[in-house]
PDB file of C-alpha atoms in Angstrom:
ATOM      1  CA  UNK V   1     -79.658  89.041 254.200  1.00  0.00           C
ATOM      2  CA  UNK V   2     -83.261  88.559 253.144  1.00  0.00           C
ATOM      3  CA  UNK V   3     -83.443  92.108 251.665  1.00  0.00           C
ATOM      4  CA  UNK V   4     -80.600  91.324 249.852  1.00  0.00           C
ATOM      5  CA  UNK V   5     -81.951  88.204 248.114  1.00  0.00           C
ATOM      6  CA  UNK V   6     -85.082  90.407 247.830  1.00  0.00           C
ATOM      7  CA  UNK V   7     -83.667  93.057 245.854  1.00  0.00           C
ATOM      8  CA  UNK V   8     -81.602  91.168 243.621  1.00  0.00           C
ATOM      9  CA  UNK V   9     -84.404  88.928 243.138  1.00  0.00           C
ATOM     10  CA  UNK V  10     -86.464  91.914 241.734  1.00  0.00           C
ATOM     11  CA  UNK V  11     -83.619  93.170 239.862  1.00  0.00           C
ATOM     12  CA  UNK V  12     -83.317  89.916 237.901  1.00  0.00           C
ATOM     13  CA  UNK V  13     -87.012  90.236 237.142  1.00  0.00           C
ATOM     14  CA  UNK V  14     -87.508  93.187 235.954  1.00  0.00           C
ATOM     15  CA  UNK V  15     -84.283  92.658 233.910  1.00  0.00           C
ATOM     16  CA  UNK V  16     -86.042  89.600 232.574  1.00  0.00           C
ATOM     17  CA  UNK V  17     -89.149  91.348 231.553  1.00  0.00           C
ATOM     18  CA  UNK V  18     -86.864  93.769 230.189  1.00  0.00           C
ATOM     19  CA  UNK V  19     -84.952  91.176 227.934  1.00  0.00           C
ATOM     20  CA  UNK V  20     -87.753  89.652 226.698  1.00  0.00           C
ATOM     21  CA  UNK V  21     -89.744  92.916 225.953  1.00  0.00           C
ATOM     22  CA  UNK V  22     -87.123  94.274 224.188  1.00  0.00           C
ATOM     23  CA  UNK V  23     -85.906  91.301 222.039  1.00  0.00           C
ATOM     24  CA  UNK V  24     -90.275  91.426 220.982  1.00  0.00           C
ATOM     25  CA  UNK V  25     -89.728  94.553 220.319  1.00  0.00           C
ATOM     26  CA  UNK V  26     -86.563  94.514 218.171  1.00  0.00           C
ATOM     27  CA  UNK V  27     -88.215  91.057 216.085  1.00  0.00           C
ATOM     28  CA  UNK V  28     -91.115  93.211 215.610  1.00  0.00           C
ATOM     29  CA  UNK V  29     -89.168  96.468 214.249  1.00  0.00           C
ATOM     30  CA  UNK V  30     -86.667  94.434 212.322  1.00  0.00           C
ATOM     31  CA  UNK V  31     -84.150  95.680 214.392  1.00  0.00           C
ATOM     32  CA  UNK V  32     -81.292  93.039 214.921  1.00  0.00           C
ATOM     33  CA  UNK V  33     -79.072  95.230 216.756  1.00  0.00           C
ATOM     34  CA  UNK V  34     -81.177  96.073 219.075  1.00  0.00           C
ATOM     35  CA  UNK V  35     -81.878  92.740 220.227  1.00  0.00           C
ATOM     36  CA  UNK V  36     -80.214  92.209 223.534  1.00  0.00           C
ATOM     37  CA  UNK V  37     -78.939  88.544 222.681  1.00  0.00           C
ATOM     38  CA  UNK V  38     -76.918  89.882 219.655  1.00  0.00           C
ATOM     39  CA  UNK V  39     -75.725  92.732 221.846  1.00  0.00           C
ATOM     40  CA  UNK V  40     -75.327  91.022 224.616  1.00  0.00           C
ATOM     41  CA  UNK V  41     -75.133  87.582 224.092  1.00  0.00           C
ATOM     42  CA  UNK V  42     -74.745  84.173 226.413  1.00  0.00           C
ATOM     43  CA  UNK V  43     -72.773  86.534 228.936  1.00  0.00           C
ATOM     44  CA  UNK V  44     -75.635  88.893 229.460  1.00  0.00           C
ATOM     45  CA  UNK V  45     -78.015  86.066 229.600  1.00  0.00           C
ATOM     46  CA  UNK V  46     -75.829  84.438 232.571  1.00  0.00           C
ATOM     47  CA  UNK V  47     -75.997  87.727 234.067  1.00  0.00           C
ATOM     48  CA  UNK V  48     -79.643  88.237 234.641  1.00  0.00           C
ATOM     49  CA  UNK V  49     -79.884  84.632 235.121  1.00  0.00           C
ATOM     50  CA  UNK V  50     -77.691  84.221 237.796  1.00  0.00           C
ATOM     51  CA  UNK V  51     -79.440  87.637 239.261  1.00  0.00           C
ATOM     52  CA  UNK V  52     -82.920  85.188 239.207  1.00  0.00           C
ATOM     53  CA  UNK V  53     -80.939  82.384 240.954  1.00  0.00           C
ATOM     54  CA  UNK V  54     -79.415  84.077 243.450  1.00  0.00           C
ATOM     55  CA  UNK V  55     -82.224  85.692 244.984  1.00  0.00           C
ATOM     56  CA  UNK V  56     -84.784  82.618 244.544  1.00  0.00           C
ATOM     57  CA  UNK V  57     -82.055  80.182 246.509  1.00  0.00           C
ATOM     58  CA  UNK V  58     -81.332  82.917 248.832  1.00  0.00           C
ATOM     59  CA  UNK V  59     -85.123  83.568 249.653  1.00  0.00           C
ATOM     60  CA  UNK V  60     -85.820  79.756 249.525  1.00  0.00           C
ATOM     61  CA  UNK V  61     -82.655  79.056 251.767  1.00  0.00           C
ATOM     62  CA  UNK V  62     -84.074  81.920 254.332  1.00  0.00           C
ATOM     63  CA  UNK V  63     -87.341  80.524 254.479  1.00  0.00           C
ATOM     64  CA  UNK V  64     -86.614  77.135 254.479  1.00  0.00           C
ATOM     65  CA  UNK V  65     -88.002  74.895 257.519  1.00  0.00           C
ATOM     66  CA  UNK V  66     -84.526  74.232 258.457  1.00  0.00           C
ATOM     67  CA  UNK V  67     -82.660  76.138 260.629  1.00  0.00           C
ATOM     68  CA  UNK V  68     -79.674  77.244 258.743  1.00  0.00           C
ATOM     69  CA  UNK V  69     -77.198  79.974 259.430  1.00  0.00           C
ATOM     70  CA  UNK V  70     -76.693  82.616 257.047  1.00  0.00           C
ATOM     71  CA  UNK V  71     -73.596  81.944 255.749  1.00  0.00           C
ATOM     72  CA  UNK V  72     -74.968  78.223 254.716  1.00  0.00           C
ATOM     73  CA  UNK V  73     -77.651  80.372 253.050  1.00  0.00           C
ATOM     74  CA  UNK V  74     -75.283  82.427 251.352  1.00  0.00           C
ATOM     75  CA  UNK V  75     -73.767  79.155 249.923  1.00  0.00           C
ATOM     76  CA  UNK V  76     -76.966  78.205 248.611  1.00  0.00           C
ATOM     77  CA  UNK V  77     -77.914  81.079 247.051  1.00  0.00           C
ATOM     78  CA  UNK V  78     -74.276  81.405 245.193  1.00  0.00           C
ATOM     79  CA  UNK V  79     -74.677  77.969 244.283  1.00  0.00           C
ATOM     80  CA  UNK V  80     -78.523  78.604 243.034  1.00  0.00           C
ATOM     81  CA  UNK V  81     -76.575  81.461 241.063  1.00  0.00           C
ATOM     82  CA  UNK V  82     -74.037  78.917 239.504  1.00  0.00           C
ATOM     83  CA  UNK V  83     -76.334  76.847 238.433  1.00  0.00           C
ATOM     84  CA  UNK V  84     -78.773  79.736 236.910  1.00  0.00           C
ATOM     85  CA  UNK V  85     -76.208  80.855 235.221  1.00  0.00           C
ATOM     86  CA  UNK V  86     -74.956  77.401 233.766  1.00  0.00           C
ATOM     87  CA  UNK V  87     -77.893  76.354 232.462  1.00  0.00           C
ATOM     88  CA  UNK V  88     -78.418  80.061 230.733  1.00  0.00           C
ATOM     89  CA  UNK V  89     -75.652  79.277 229.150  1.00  0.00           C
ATOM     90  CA  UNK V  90     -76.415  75.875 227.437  1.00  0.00           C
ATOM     91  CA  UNK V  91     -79.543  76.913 226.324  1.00  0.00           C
ATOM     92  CA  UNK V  92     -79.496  77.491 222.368  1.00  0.00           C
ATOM     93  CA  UNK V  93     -77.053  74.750 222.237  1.00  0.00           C
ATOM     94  CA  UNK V  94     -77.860  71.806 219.757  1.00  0.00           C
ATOM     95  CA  UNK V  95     -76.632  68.731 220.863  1.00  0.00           C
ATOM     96  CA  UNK V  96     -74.876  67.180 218.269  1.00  0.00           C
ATOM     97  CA  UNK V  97     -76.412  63.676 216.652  1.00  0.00           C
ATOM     98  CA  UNK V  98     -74.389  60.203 217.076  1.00  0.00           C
ATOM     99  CA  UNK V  99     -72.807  59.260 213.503  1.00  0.00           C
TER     100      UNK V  99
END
């Protein structure tokens, strides 16, 4: 399973790098609809989010002093994934003032 986490971990990265590069890139040109955000939007951003999460709690799980089996690791690493993907999805969000 550690290859696994591995190459979804790198997937997320480079998707990352990707995201970012290209949403530069698209400020830079003046390009709105080629910004990934406004193509994609918060369900994209979950996506490669919960990419990231996955593999770091399935590589930290793995290679964590404990002796866990892989299925508990597999549990982490979806729940690493949840919460990646949760918190990618409140970011942007203004909290609202108390009247």
């Amino acid at each position: 399973m550690i290859k696994v986490y591995a190459v979804v971990l790198i997937l997320g990265i480079v998707a990352l790098i990707v995201w970012i590069f290209i949403t530069v890139l698209a400020g830079n040109l003046g390009r709105a609809g080629m910004d990934p955000e406004a193509r994609f939007g918060v369900p994209g951003r979950q996506v490669v989010a919960s990419a990231v999460g996955f593999g770091m709690a399935g590589m930290s799980a793995e290679y964590s002093p404990l002796d866990i089996s892989w299925p508990l690791a597999l549990l982490l690493a979806l729940g690493g994934a949840a919460a990646a993907a949760w918190y990618a999805g409140l970011v942007g969000i203004e909290a609202e003032e108390p009247a």
